[in-house]
PDB file of C-alpha atoms in Angstrom:
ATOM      1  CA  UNK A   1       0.000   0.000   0.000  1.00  0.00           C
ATOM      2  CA  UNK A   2       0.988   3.481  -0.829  1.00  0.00           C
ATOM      3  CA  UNK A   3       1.049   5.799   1.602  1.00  0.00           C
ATOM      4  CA  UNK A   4      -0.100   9.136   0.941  1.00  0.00           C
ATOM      5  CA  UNK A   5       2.042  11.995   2.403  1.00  0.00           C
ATOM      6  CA  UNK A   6       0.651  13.180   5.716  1.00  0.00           C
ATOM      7  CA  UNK A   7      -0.083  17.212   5.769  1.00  0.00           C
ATOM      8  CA  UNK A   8      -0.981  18.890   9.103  1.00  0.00           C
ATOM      9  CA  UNK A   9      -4.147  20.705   9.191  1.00  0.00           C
ATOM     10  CA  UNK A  10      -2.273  24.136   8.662  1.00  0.00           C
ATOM     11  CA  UNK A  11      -0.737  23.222   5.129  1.00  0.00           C
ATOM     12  CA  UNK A  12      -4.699  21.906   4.441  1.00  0.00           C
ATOM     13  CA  UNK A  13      -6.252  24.884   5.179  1.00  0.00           C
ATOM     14  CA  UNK A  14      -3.778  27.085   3.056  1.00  0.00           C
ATOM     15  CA  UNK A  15      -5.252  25.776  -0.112  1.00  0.00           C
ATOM     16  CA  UNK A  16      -9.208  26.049   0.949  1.00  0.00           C
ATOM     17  CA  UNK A  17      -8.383  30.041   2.455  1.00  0.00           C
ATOM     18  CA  UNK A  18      -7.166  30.823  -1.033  1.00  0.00           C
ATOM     19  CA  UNK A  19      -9.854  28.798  -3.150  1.00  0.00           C
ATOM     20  CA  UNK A  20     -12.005  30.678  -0.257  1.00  0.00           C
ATOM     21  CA  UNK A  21     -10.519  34.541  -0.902  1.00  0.00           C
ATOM     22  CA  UNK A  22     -10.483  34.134  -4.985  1.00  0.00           C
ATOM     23  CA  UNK A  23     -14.755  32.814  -4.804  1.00  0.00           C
ATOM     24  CA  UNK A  24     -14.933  35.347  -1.986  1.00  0.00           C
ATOM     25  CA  UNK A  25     -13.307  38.512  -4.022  1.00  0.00           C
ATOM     26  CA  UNK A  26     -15.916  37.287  -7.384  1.00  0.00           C
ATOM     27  CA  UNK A  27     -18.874  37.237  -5.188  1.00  0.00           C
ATOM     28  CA  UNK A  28     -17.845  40.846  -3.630  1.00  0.00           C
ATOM     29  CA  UNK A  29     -16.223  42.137  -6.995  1.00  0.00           C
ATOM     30  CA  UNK A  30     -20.102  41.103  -8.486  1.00  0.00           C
ATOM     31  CA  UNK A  31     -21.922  41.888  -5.696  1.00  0.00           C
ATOM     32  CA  UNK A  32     -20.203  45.746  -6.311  1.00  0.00           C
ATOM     33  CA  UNK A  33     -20.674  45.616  -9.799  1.00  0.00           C
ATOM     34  CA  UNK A  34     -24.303  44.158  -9.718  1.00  0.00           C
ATOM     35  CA  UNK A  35     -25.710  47.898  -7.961  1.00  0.00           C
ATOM     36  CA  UNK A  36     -23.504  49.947 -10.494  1.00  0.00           C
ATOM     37  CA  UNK A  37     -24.778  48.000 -13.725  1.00  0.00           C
ATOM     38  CA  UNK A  38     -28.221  48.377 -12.246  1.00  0.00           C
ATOM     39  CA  UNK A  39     -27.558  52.213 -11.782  1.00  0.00           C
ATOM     40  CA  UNK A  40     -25.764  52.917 -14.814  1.00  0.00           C
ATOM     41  CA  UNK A  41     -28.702  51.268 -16.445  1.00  0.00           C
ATOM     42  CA  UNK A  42     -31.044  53.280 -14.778  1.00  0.00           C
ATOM     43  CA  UNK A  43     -29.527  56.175 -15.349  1.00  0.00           C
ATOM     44  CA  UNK A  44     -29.224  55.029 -19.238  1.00  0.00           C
ATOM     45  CA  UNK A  45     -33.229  54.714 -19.299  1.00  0.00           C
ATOM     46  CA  UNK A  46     -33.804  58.133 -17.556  1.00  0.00           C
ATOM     47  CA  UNK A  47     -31.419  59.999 -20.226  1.00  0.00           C
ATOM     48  CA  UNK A  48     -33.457  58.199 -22.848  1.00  0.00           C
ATOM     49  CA  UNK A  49     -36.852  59.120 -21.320  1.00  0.00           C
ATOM     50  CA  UNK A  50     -35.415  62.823 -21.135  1.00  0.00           C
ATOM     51  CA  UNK A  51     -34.373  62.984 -24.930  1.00  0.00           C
ATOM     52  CA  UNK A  52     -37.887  61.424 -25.667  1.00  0.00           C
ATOM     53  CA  UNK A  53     -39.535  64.006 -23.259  1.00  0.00           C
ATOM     54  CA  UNK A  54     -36.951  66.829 -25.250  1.00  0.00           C
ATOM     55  CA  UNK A  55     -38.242  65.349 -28.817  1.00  0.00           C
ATOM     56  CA  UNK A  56     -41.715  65.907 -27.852  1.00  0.00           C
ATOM     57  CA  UNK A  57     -41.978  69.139 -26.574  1.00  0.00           C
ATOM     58  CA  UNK A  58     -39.797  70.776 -29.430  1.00  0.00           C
ATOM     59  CA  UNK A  59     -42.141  68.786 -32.049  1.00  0.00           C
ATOM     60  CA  UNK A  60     -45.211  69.958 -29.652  1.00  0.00           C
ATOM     61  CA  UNK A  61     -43.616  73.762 -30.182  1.00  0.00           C
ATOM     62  CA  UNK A  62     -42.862  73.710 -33.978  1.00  0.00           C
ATOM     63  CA  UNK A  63     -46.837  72.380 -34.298  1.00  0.00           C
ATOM     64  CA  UNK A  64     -47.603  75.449 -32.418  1.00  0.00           C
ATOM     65  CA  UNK A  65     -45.454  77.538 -34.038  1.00  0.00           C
ATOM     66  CA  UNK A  66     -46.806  76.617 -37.307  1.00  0.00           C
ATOM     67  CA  UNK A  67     -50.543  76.937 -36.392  1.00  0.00           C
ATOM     68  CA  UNK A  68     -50.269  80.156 -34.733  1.00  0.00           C
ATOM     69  CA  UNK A  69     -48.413  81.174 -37.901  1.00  0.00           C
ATOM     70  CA  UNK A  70     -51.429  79.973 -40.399  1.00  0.00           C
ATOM     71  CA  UNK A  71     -54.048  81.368 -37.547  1.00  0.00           C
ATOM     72  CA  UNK A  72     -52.602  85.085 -38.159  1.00  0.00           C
ATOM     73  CA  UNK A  73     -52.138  84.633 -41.761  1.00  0.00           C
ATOM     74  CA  UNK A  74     -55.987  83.588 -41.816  1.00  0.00           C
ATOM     75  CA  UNK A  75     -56.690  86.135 -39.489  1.00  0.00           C
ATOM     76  CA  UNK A  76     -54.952  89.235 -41.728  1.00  0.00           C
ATOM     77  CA  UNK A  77     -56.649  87.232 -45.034  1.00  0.00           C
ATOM     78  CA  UNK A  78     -60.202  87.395 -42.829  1.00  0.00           C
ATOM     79  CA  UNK A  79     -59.585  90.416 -41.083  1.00  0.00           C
ATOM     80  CA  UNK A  80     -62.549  92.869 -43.129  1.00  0.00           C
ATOM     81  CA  UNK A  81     -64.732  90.047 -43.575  1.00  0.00           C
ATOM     82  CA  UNK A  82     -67.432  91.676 -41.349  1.00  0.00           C
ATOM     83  CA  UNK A  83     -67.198  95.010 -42.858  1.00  0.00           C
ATOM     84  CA  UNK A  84     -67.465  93.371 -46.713  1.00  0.00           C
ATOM     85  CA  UNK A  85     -70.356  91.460 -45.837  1.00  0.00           C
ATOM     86  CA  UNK A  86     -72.120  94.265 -44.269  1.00  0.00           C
ATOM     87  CA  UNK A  87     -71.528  96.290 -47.279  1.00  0.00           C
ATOM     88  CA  UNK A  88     -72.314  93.537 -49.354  1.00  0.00           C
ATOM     89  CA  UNK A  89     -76.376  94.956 -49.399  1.00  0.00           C
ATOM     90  CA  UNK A  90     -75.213  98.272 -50.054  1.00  0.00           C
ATOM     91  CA  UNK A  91     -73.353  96.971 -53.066  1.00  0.00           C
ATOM     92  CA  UNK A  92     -76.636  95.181 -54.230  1.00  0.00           C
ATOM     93  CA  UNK A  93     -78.582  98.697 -54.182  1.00  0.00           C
ATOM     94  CA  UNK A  94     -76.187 100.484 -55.651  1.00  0.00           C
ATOM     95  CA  UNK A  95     -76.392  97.780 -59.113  1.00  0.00           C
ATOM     96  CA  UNK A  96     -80.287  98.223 -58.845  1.00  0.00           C
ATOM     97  CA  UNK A  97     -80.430 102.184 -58.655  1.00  0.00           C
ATOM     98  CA  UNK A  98     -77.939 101.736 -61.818  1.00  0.00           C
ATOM     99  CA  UNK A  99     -80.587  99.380 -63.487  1.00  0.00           C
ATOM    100  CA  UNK A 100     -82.904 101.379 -62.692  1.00  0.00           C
ATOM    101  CA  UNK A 101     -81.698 105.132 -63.808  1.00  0.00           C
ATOM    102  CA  UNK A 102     -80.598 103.697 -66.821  1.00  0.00           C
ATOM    103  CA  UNK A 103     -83.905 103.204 -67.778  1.00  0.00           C
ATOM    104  CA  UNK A 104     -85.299 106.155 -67.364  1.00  0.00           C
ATOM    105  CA  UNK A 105     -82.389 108.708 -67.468  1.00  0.00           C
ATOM    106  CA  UNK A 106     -83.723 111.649 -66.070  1.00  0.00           C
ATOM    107  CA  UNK A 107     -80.474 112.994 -65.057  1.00  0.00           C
ATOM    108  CA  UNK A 108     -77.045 112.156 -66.392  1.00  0.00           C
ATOM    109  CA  UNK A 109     -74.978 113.516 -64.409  1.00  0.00           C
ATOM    110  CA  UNK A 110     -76.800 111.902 -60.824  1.00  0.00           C
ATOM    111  CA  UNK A 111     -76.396 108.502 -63.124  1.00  0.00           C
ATOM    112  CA  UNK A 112     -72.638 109.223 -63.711  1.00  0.00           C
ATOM    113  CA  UNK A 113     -72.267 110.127 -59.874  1.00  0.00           C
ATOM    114  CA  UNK A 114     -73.977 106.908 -58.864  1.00  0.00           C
ATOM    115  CA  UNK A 115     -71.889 104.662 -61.195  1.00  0.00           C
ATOM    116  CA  UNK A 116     -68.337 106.698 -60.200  1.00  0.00           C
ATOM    117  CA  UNK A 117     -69.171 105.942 -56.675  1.00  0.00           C
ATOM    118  CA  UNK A 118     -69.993 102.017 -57.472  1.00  0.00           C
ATOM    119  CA  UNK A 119     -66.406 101.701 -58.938  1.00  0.00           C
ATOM    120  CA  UNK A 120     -64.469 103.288 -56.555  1.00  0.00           C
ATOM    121  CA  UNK A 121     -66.884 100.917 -53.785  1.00  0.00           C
ATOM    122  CA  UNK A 122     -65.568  97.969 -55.916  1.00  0.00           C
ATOM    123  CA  UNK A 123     -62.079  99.135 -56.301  1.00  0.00           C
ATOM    124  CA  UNK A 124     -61.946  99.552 -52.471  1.00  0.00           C
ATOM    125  CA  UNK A 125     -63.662  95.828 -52.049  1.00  0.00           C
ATOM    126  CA  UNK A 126     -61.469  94.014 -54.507  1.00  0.00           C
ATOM    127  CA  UNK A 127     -58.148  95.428 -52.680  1.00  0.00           C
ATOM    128  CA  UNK A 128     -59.781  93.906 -49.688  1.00  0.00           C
ATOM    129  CA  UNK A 129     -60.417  90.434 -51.882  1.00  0.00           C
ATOM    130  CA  UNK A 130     -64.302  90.515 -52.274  1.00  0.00           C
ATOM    131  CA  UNK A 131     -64.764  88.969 -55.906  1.00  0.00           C
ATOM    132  CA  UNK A 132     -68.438  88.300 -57.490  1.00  0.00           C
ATOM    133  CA  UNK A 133     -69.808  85.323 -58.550  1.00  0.00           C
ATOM    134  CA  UNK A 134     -70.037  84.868 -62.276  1.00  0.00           C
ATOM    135  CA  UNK A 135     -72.209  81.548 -62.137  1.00  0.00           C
ATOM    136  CA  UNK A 136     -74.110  82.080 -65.367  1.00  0.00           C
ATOM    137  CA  UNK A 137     -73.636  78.948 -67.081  1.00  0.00           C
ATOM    138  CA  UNK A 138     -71.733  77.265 -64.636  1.00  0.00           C
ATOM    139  CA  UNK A 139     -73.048  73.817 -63.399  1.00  0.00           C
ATOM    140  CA  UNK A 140     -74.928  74.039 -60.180  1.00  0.00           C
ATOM    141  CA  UNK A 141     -72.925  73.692 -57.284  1.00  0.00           C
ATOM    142  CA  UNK A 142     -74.735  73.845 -53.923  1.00  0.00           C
ATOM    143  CA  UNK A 143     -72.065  74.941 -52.042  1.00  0.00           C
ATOM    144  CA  UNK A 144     -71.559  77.773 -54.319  1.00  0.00           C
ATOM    145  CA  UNK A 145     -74.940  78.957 -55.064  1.00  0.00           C
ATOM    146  CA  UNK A 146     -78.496  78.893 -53.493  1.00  0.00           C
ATOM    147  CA  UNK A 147     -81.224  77.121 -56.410  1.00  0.00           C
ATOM    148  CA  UNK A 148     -84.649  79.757 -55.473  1.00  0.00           C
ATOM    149  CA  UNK A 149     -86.110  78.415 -59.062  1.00  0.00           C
ATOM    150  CA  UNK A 150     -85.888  76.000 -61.560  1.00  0.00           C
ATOM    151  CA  UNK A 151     -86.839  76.794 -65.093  1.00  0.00           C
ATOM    152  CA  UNK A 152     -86.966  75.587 -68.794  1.00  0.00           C
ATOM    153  CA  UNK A 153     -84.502  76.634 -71.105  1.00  0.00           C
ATOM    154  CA  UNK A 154     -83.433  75.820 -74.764  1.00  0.00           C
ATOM    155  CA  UNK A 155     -80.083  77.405 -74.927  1.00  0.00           C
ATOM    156  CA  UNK A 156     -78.890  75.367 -71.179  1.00  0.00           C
ATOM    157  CA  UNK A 157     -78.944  71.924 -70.355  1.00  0.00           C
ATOM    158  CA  UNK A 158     -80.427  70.777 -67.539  1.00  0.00           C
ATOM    159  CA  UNK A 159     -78.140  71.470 -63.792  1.00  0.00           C
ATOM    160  CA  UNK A 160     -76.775  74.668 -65.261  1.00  0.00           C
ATOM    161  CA  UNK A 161     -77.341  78.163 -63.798  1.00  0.00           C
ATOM    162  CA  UNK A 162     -79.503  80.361 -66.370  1.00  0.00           C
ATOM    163  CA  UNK A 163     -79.752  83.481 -64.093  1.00  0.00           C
ATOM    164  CA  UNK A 164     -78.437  85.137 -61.202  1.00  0.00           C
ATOM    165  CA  UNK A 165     -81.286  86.591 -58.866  1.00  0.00           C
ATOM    166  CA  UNK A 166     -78.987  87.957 -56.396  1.00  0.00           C
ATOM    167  CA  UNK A 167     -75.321  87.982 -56.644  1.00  0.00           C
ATOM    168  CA  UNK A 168     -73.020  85.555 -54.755  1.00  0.00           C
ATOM    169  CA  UNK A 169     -69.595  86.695 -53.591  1.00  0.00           C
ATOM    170  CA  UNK A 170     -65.644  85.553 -52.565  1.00  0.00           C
ATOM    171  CA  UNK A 171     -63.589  87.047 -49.913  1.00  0.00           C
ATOM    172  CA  UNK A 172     -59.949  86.082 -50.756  1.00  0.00           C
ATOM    173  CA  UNK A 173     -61.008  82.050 -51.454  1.00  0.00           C
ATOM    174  CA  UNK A 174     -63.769  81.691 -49.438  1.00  0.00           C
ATOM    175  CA  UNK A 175     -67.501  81.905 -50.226  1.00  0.00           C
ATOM    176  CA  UNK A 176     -69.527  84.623 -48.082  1.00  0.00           C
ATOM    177  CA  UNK A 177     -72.147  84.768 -49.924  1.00  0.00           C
ATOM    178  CA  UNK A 178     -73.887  82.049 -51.615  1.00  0.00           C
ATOM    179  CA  UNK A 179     -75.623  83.431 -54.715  1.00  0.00           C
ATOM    180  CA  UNK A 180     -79.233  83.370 -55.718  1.00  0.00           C
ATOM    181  CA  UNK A 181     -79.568  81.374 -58.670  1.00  0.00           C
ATOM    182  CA  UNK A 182     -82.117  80.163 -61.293  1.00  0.00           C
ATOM    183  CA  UNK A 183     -81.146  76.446 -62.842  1.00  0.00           C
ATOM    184  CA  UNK A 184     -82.367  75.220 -66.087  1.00  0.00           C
ATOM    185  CA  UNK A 185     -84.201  72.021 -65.310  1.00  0.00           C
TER     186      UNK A 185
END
């Protein structure tokens, strides 16, 4: 039989201490490095939530910038619509009292007046963007013009605007007035 070489208990303990202190020194060197991977990847998700957060609000701002930048240019396009459309019945009188002088011309110079004042009306109107309607054989389009009569007609086909009863009218590119329309039927 072979006999093994006798240690002492000292010279066995050497070996387990040091297998001991290397397992130990992992365990404490991961044990450290666990709570700093954990924090560094907190700290990564926060910075990405904040850049996220950052993306949002300047996207948030440049939508805001760019609506309250179309709200004022609609706003300055807009701004007389009021006034036009209150002087939008004066306009209308003004065309009948030259219908109706021109039939009867009493006085000339009153009908000359009348007419010089309708122009420079317009001329002031159409710097503000009021434009008439011309829907006189134009299709019908009910978002364009109000139908008060439909009526037979051999030089329109049917759907198509024959006469204007009461003129409609754009401000800039938006209808204010619907206008008053017979159709051919």
């Amino acid at each position: 039989m072979k006999q093994e070489p006798h240690l002492d208990a000292s010279e066995q303990a050497v070996p387990e201490t040091e297998e001991t202190t290397w397992a130990q020194a992992d365990q404490d060197e991961q044990a450290s490095a666990a709570p700093e991977e954990a924090r560094f990847e907190e700290l990564k998700r926060q910075a990405e939530e904040a850049y996220q957060r950052q993306l949002r609000v300047q996207a948030d701002f440049d939508n805001y910038r760019r609506r309250t930048l179309k709200e004022t240019a609609d706003l300055q396009k807009y701004a007389s619509l009021k006034l036009v459309t209150n002087l939008l019945p004066v306009l209308d009188n003004f065309g009948r009292a030259l219908q109706t002088s021109s039939e009867g011309s009493e006085s000339d110079s009153f009908v000359k007046g009348i007419d010089m004042i309708n122009r420079q009306l317009w001329q002031v109107l159409e710097a503000e963007g009021l434009k008439a309607m011309e829907p006189v054989g134009q299709p019908f389009d009910p978002e364009l013009h109000q139908a008060i009569m439909q009526v037979e007609s051999e030089e329109y086909e049917e759907g198509i605007v024959v006469e204007v009863v009461q003129p409609g009218y754009w401000l800039s590119d938006k209808v204010i007035r619907p206008a008053m329309v017979k159709v051919s039927g």
